[in-house]
Coordinates of C-alpha atoms and ligand atoms in Angstrom, one line a residue:
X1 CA 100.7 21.9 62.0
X2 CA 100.1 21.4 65.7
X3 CA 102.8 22.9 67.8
X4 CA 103.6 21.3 71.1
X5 CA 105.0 24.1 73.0
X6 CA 104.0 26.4 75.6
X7 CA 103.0 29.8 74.1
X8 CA 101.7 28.0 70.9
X9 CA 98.0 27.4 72.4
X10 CA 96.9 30.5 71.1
X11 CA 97.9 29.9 67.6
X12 CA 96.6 26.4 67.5
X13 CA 93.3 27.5 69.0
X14 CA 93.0 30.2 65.9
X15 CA 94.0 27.1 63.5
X16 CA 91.1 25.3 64.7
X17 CA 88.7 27.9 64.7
X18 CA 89.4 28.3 61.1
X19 CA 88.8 24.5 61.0
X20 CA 85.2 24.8 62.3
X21 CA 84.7 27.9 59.9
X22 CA 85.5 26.0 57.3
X23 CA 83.6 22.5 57.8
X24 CA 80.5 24.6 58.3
X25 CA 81.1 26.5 55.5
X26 CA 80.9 23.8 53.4
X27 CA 77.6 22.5 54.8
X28 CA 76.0 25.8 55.2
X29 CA 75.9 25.9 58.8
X30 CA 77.0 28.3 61.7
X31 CA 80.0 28.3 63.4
X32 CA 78.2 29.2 66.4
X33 CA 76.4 26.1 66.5
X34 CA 79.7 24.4 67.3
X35 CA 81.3 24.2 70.5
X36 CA 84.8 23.8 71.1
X37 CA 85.1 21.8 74.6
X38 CA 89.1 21.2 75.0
X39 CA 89.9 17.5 75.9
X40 CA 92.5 18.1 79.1
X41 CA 94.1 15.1 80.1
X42 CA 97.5 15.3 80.9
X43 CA 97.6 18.7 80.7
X44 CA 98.8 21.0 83.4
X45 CA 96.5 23.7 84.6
X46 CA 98.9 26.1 83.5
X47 CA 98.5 25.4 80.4
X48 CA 94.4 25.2 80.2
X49 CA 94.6 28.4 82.1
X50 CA 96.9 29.5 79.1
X51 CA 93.8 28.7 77.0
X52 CA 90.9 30.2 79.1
X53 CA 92.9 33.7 78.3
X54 CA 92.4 32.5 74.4
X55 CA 88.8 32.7 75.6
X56 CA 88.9 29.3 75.9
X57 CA 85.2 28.5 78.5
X58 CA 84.5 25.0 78.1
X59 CA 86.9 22.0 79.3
X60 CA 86.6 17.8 79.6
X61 CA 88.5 16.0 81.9
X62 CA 88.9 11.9 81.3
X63 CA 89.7 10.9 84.9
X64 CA 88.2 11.8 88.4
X65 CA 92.1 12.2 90.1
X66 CA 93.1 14.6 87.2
X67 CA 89.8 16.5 87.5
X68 CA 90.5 17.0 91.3
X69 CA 94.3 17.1 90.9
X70 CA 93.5 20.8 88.6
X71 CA 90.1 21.5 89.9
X72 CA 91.3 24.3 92.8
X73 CA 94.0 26.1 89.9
X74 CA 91.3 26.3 87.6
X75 CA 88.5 27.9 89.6
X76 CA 89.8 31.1 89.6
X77 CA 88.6 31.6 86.1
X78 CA 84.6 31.2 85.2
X79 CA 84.9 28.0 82.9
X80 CA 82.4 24.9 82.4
X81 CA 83.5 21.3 82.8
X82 CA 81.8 18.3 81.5
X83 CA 83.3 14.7 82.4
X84 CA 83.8 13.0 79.3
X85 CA 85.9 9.7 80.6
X86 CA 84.7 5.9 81.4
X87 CA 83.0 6.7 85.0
X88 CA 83.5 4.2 87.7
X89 CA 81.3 4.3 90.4
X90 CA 83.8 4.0 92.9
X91 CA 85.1 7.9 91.6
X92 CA 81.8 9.6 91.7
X93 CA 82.3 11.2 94.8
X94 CA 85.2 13.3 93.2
X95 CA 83.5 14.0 90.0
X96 CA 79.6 14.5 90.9
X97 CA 80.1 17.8 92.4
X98 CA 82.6 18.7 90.1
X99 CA 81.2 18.9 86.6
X100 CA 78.5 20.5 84.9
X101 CA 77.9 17.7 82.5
X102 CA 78.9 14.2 82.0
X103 CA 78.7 13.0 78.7
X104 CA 80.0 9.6 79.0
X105 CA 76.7 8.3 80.9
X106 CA 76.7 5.0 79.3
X107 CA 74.3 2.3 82.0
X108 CA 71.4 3.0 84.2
X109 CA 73.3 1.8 87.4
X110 CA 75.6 4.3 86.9
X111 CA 73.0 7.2 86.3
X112 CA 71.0 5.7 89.6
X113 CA 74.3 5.9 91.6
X114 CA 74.8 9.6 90.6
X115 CA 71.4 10.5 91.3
X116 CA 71.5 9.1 94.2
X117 CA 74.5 11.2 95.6
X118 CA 72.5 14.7 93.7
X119 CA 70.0 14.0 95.7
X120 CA 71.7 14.3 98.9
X121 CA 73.6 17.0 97.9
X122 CA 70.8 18.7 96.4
X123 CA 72.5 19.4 93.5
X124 CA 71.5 18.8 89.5
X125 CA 73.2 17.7 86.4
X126 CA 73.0 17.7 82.2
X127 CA 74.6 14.4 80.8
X128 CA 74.7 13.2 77.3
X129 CA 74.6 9.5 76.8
X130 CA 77.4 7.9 75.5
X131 CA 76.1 5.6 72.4
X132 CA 79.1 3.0 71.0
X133 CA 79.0 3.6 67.3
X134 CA 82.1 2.2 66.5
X135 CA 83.0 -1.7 66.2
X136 CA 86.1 -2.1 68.2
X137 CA 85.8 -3.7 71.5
X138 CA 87.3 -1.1 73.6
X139 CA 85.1 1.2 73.1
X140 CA 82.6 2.2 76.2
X141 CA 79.0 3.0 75.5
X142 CA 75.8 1.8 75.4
X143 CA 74.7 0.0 72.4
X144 CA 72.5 1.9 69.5
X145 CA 70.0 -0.5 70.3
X146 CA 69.5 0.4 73.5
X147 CA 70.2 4.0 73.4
X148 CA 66.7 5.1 73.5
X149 CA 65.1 2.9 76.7
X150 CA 68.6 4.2 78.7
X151 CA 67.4 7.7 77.8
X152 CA 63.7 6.7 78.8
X153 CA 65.0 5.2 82.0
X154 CA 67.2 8.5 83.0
X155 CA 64.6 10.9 82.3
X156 CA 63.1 10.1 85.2
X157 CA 65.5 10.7 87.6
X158 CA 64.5 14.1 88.5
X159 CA 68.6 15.4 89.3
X160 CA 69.3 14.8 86.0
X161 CA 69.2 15.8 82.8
X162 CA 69.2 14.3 79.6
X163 CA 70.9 17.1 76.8
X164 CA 71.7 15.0 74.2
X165 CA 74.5 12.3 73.0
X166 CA 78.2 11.6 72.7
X167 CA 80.0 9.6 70.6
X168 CA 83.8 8.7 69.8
X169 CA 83.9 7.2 66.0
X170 CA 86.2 4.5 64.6
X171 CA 90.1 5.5 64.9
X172 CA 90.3 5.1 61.0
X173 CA 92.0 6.3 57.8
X174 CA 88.9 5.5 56.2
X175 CA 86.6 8.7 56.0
X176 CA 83.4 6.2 55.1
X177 CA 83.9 4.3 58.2
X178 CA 84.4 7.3 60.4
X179 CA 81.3 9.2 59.1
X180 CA 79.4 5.8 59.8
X181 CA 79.8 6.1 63.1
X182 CA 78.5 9.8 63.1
X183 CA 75.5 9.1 60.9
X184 CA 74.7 6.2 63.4
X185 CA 74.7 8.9 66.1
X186 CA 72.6 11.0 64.4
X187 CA 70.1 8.1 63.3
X188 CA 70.1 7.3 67.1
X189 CA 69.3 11.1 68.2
X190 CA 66.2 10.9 65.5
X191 CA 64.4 7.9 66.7
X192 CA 65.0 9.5 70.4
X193 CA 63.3 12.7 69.2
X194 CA 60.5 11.0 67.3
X195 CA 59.6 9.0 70.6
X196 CA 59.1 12.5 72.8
X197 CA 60.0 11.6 76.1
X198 CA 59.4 14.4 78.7
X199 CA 62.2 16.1 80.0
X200 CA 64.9 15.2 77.1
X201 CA 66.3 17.5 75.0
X202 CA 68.8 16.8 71.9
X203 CA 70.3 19.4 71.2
X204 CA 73.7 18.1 72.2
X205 CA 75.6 16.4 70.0
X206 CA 78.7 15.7 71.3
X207 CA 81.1 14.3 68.3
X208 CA 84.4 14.8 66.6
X209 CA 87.9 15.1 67.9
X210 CA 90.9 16.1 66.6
X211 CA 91.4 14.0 63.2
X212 CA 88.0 13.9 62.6
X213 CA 86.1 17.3 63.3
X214 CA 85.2 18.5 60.0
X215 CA 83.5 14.9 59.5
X216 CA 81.6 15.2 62.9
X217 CA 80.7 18.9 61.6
X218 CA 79.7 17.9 58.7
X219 CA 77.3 15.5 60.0
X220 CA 75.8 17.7 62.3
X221 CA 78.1 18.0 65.6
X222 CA 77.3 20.9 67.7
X223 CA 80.5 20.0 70.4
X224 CA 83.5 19.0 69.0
X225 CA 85.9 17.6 71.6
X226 CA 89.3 18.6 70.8
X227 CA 92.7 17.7 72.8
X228 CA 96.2 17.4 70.8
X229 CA 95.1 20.1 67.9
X230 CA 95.1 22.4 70.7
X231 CA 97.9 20.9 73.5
X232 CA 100.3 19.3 71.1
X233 CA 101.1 15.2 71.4
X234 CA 100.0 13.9 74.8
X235 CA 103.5 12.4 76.3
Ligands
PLP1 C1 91.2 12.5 74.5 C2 89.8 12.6 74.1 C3 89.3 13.5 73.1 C4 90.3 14.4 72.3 O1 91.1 13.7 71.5 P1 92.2 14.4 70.6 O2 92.4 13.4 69.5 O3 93.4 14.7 71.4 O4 91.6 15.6 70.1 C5 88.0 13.6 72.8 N1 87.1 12.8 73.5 C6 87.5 12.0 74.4 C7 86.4 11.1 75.1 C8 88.8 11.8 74.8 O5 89.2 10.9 75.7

């Protein structure tokens, strides 16, 4: 049971580190090969401060205003922040030099406009790109298809750099359909690996949320991304 009120992070957080024990258990894998990254929108720094003293380290925010809106609160405690929303190019400016990694790098205009701007700051980043494995339409992403010539075509932009991939699978009862998208993920980061492209490294795989962790686990996640089974129901 997810509880929704303040003072109940710490138990949730214990819940779903027993979740991620458990799903790796039953593969055979480690637990440390799992990272929890806590999904933050809507919630209040407060609160994700609340959760860094639950040793909490690694957060995502959705929207460039939120991530500016918290980001002074927060720095006070060491913590790593990846942007894991639909990026418009008209909010890089707020996110670039806030963020360690984005994960939702999705089109080469977009990853030309944010080297662009590291440049002239001098700054670097990781990013993940963000394949669409599931069917419905809303869903941001490039296309399997044309995962591996996006990764080509940012790994040579010299301020950034390519970790892996992200993926957000099919809102679904169905566990088949949901572990489709995941295997698709994963038959992406293969044919990425088998083509050797200097400078790109997949060791991130960045899938599962809160219904579907011990799936994305199962499949071979190493960064679950996990907001309600820690904050309670987003209002
Ligand atoms: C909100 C969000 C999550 C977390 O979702 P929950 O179901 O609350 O765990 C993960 N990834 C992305 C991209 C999100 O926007």
């Amino acid at each position: 049971m997810v509880k929704n009120s303040v003072g109940d992070i710490e138990h949730n957080l214990a819940v779903l580190r027993q979740r991620v024990k458990q799903a790796c258990e039953r593969v055979g894998r480690n637990p440390e090969e799992v990272q929890i990254l806590l999904a933050t929108k809507t919630v209040e720094a407060n609160r994700i401060l609340e959760a860094f003293e639950e040793g909490a380290t690694l957060i995502g925010e959705n929207r460039a205003q939120e991530l500016v809106e918290k980001f002074d609160a927060l720095k006070v405690v060491a913590h790593t922040t990846h942007f894991i929303g639909h990026l418009q190019s008209n909010k890089l400016k707020d996110v670039v030099g806030r963020v360690d990694c984005v994960q939702s790098l999705d089109r080469l205009d977009l990853a030309e406009k944010i080297e662009k701007r590291l440049a002239a700051e001098g700054r670097e980043i990781d990013v993940l790109i963000q394949v669409k494995t599931a069917p419905e339409e809303s869903k941001f992403g490039c296309a399997p298809k044309e995962a591996l010539a996006l990764t080509k075509a940012v790994s040579a932009l010299p301020h950034l750099h390519v970790k892996g991939l992200m993926t957000i699978g099919v809102f679904s009862e169905n566990t088949e359909e949901v572990r489709a998208c995941f295997r698709k993920l994963m038959s992406v980061r293969q044919e990425i690996i088998t083509a050797h492209i200097d400078g790109v490294s997949m060791d991130v795989v960045s899938m599962g949320m809160s219904g579907d962790l011990e799936l994305a686990i199962e499949e071979g996640s190493t960064l679950i991304r996990v907001g309600t089974a820690v904050f309670g129901k987003r209002l």
